[in-house]
mmCIF file with all atom_site columns, C-alpha atoms in Angstrom:
data_model
loop_
_atom_site.group_PDB
_atom_site.id
_atom_site.type_symbol
_atom_site.label_atom_id
_atom_site.label_alt_id
_atom_site.label_comp_id
_atom_site.label_asym_id
_atom_site.label_entity_id
_atom_site.label_seq_id
_atom_site.pdbx_PDB_ins_code
_atom_site.Cartn_x
_atom_site.Cartn_y
_atom_site.Cartn_z
_atom_site.occupancy
_atom_site.B_iso_or_equiv
_atom_site.pdbx_formal_charge
_atom_site.auth_seq_id
_atom_site.auth_comp_id
_atom_site.auth_asym_id
_atom_site.auth_atom_id
_atom_site.pdbx_PDB_model_num
ATOM 1  C CA . UNK A 1 1  ? -16.359 11.215  -4.235  1.00 0.00 ? 1  UNK A CA 1
ATOM 2  C CA . UNK A 1 2  ? -15.738 8.193   -2.022  1.00 0.00 ? 2  UNK A CA 1
ATOM 3  C CA . UNK A 1 3  ? -13.149 5.599   -2.995  1.00 0.00 ? 3  UNK A CA 1
ATOM 4  C CA . UNK A 1 4  ? -13.144 2.125   -1.501  1.00 0.00 ? 4  UNK A CA 1
ATOM 5  C CA . UNK A 1 5  ? -9.917  0.899   0.074   1.00 0.00 ? 5  UNK A CA 1
ATOM 6  C CA . UNK A 1 6  ? -8.477  -2.402  -1.086  1.00 0.00 ? 6  UNK A CA 1
ATOM 7  C CA . UNK A 1 7  ? -7.529  -4.862  1.704   1.00 0.00 ? 7  UNK A CA 1
ATOM 8  C CA . UNK A 1 8  ? -4.039  -4.740  3.199   1.00 0.00 ? 8  UNK A CA 1
ATOM 9  C CA . UNK A 1 9  ? -1.556  -6.121  0.655   1.00 0.00 ? 9  UNK A CA 1
ATOM 10 C CA . UNK A 1 10 ? 0.344   -7.902  3.441   1.00 0.00 ? 10 UNK A CA 1
ATOM 11 C CA . UNK A 1 11 ? -2.235  -9.441  5.813   1.00 0.00 ? 11 UNK A CA 1
ATOM 12 C CA . UNK A 1 12 ? -5.412  -8.968  3.695   1.00 0.00 ? 12 UNK A CA 1
ATOM 13 C CA . UNK A 1 13 ? -7.221  -7.219  6.568   1.00 0.00 ? 13 UNK A CA 1
ATOM 14 C CA . UNK A 1 14 ? -9.939  -4.695  5.863   1.00 0.00 ? 14 UNK A CA 1
ATOM 15 C CA . UNK A 1 15 ? -9.372  -2.904  9.196   1.00 0.00 ? 15 UNK A CA 1
ATOM 16 C CA . UNK A 1 16 ? -7.761  0.191   7.700   1.00 0.00 ? 16 UNK A CA 1
ATOM 17 C CA . UNK A 1 17 ? -7.323  3.739   8.966   1.00 0.00 ? 17 UNK A CA 1
ATOM 18 C CA . UNK A 1 18 ? -6.699  6.962   7.066   1.00 0.00 ? 18 UNK A CA 1
ATOM 19 C CA . UNK A 1 19 ? -4.025  8.894   8.953   1.00 0.00 ? 19 UNK A CA 1
ATOM 20 C CA . UNK A 1 20 ? -3.564  12.660  8.566   1.00 0.00 ? 20 UNK A CA 1
ATOM 21 C CA . UNK A 1 21 ? -0.571  14.406  10.098  1.00 0.00 ? 21 UNK A CA 1
ATOM 22 C CA . UNK A 1 22 ? -1.386  17.983  9.097   1.00 0.00 ? 22 UNK A CA 1
ATOM 23 C CA . UNK A 1 23 ? 0.887   17.948  6.049   1.00 0.00 ? 23 UNK A CA 1
ATOM 24 C CA . UNK A 1 24 ? 0.185   14.562  4.537   1.00 0.00 ? 24 UNK A CA 1
ATOM 25 C CA . UNK A 1 25 ? -2.018  11.470  4.471   1.00 0.00 ? 25 UNK A CA 1
ATOM 26 C CA . UNK A 1 26 ? -1.405  7.742   4.533   1.00 0.00 ? 26 UNK A CA 1
ATOM 27 C CA . UNK A 1 27 ? -3.330  4.491   4.912   1.00 0.00 ? 27 UNK A CA 1
ATOM 28 C CA . UNK A 1 28 ? -2.514  2.343   7.961   1.00 0.00 ? 28 UNK A CA 1
ATOM 29 C CA . UNK A 1 29 ? -3.550  -1.278  8.495   1.00 0.00 ? 29 UNK A CA 1
ATOM 30 C CA . UNK A 1 30 ? -4.867  -1.675  12.027  1.00 0.00 ? 30 UNK A CA 1
ATOM 31 C CA . UNK A 1 31 ? -4.099  -5.419  12.017  1.00 0.00 ? 31 UNK A CA 1
ATOM 32 C CA . UNK A 1 32 ? -0.435  -5.622  10.945  1.00 0.00 ? 32 UNK A CA 1
ATOM 33 C CA . UNK A 1 33 ? 0.416   -1.895  11.225  1.00 0.00 ? 33 UNK A CA 1
ATOM 34 C CA . UNK A 1 34 ? 1.627   -1.628  7.614   1.00 0.00 ? 34 UNK A CA 1
ATOM 35 C CA . UNK A 1 35 ? 1.669   1.929   6.295   1.00 0.00 ? 35 UNK A CA 1
ATOM 36 C CA . UNK A 1 36 ? 1.223   3.242   2.811   1.00 0.00 ? 36 UNK A CA 1
ATOM 37 C CA . UNK A 1 37 ? 3.394   6.073   1.504   1.00 0.00 ? 37 UNK A CA 1
ATOM 38 C CA . UNK A 1 38 ? 2.767   9.552   2.903   1.00 0.00 ? 38 UNK A CA 1
ATOM 39 C CA . UNK A 1 39 ? 1.207   11.763  0.240   1.00 0.00 ? 39 UNK A CA 1
ATOM 40 C CA . UNK A 1 40 ? 0.110   15.397  0.056   1.00 0.00 ? 40 UNK A CA 1
ATOM 41 C CA . UNK A 1 41 ? -3.420  14.435  -1.012  1.00 0.00 ? 41 UNK A CA 1
ATOM 42 C CA . UNK A 1 42 ? -5.819  11.889  0.412   1.00 0.00 ? 42 UNK A CA 1
ATOM 43 C CA . UNK A 1 43 ? -6.767  10.727  -3.077  1.00 0.00 ? 43 UNK A CA 1
ATOM 44 C CA . UNK A 1 44 ? -3.124  10.006  -3.966  1.00 0.00 ? 44 UNK A CA 1
ATOM 45 C CA . UNK A 1 45 ? -2.518  8.112   -0.695  1.00 0.00 ? 45 UNK A CA 1
ATOM 46 C CA . UNK A 1 46 ? -5.576  5.927   -1.322  1.00 0.00 ? 46 UNK A CA 1
ATOM 47 C CA . UNK A 1 47 ? -4.663  5.441   -4.978  1.00 0.00 ? 47 UNK A CA 1
ATOM 48 C CA . UNK A 1 48 ? -1.143  4.223   -4.164  1.00 0.00 ? 48 UNK A CA 1
ATOM 49 C CA . UNK A 1 49 ? -2.455  1.932   -1.413  1.00 0.00 ? 49 UNK A CA 1
ATOM 50 C CA . UNK A 1 50 ? -5.025  0.387   -3.769  1.00 0.00 ? 50 UNK A CA 1
ATOM 51 C CA . UNK A 1 51 ? -2.507  0.052   -6.608  1.00 0.00 ? 51 UNK A CA 1
ATOM 52 C CA . UNK A 1 52 ? -0.080  -1.819  -4.382  1.00 0.00 ? 52 UNK A CA 1
ATOM 53 C CA . UNK A 1 53 ? -2.791  -4.031  -2.912  1.00 0.00 ? 53 UNK A CA 1
ATOM 54 C CA . UNK A 1 54 ? -3.973  -5.067  -6.357  1.00 0.00 ? 54 UNK A CA 1
ATOM 55 C CA . UNK A 1 55 ? -0.416  -5.542  -7.682  1.00 0.00 ? 55 UNK A CA 1
ATOM 56 C CA . UNK A 1 56 ? 0.679   -7.702  -4.724  1.00 0.00 ? 56 UNK A CA 1
ATOM 57 C CA . UNK A 1 57 ? -2.545  -9.692  -4.889  1.00 0.00 ? 57 UNK A CA 1
ATOM 58 C CA . UNK A 1 58 ? -1.967  -10.662 -8.533  1.00 0.00 ? 58 UNK A CA 1
ATOM 59 C CA . UNK A 1 59 ? 0.723   -13.380 -8.732  1.00 0.00 ? 59 UNK A CA 1
ATOM 60 C CA . UNK A 1 60 ? 1.238   -12.776 -12.471 1.00 0.00 ? 60 UNK A CA 1
ATOM 61 C CA . UNK A 1 61 ? 2.512   -9.256  -11.720 1.00 0.00 ? 61 UNK A CA 1
ATOM 62 C CA . UNK A 1 62 ? 5.209   -10.445 -9.311  1.00 0.00 ? 62 UNK A CA 1
ATOM 63 C CA . UNK A 1 63 ? 7.085   -12.513 -11.918 1.00 0.00 ? 63 UNK A CA 1
ATOM 64 C CA . UNK A 1 64 ? 9.166   -11.623 -14.948 1.00 0.00 ? 64 UNK A CA 1
ATOM 65 C CA . UNK A 1 65 ? 8.182   -12.625 -18.464 1.00 0.00 ? 65 UNK A CA 1
ATOM 66 C CA . UNK A 1 66 ? 10.390  -15.708 -18.051 1.00 0.00 ? 66 UNK A CA 1
ATOM 67 C CA . UNK A 1 67 ? 8.350   -16.781 -15.043 1.00 0.00 ? 67 UNK A CA 1
ATOM 68 C CA . UNK A 1 68 ? 11.070  -16.056 -12.497 1.00 0.00 ? 68 UNK A CA 1
ATOM 69 C CA . UNK A 1 69 ? 10.300  -14.004 -9.389  1.00 0.00 ? 69 UNK A CA 1
ATOM 70 C CA . UNK A 1 70 ? 11.577  -10.439 -9.402  1.00 0.00 ? 70 UNK A CA 1
ATOM 71 C CA . UNK A 1 71 ? 14.282  -9.565  -6.901  1.00 0.00 ? 71 UNK A CA 1
ATOM 72 C CA . UNK A 1 72 ? 13.165  -7.035  -4.279  1.00 0.00 ? 72 UNK A CA 1
ATOM 73 C CA . UNK A 1 73 ? 15.643  -4.487  -5.651  1.00 0.00 ? 73 UNK A CA 1
ATOM 74 C CA . UNK A 1 74 ? 14.077  -4.790  -9.118  1.00 0.00 ? 74 UNK A CA 1
ATOM 75 C CA . UNK A 1 75 ? 10.566  -3.939  -7.981  1.00 0.00 ? 75 UNK A CA 1
ATOM 76 C CA . UNK A 1 76 ? 9.342   -0.472  -8.778  1.00 0.00 ? 76 UNK A CA 1
ATOM 77 C CA . UNK A 1 77 ? 6.641   1.619   -7.196  1.00 0.00 ? 77 UNK A CA 1
ATOM 78 C CA . UNK A 1 78 ? 5.918   2.671   -3.661  1.00 0.00 ? 78 UNK A CA 1
ATOM 79 C CA . UNK A 1 79 ? 7.580   0.876   -0.782  1.00 0.00 ? 79 UNK A CA 1
ATOM 80 C CA . UNK A 1 80 ? 5.820   0.339   2.508   1.00 0.00 ? 80 UNK A CA 1
ATOM 81 C CA . UNK A 1 81 ? 7.241   0.130   5.972   1.00 0.00 ? 81 UNK A CA 1
ATOM 82 C CA . UNK A 1 82 ? 5.955   -1.421  9.138   1.00 0.00 ? 82 UNK A CA 1
ATOM 83 C CA . UNK A 1 83 ? 4.816   1.100   11.710  1.00 0.00 ? 83 UNK A CA 1
ATOM 84 C CA . UNK A 1 84 ? 6.575   0.888   15.020  1.00 0.00 ? 84 UNK A CA 1
ATOM 85 C CA . UNK A 1 85 ? 4.409   0.398   18.081  1.00 0.00 ? 85 UNK A CA 1
#
């Protein structure tokens, strides 16, 4: 069953690559080199990438109920790192 990848949550590019290192999978943006979390299953790696892309794309989800932005330390969920060239 094929699952579509959401655009990069950081640069909004659709130039994405599914990386497999033998033990795990992750999604990598070919434009800004952002990486999703490494997961044991391809489906989980794609699911976390898509969840983050949707969450970061929705401004209402990045604020508290009082309308104040969340501090980075208060955010939950997967964290992404920039791949080094």
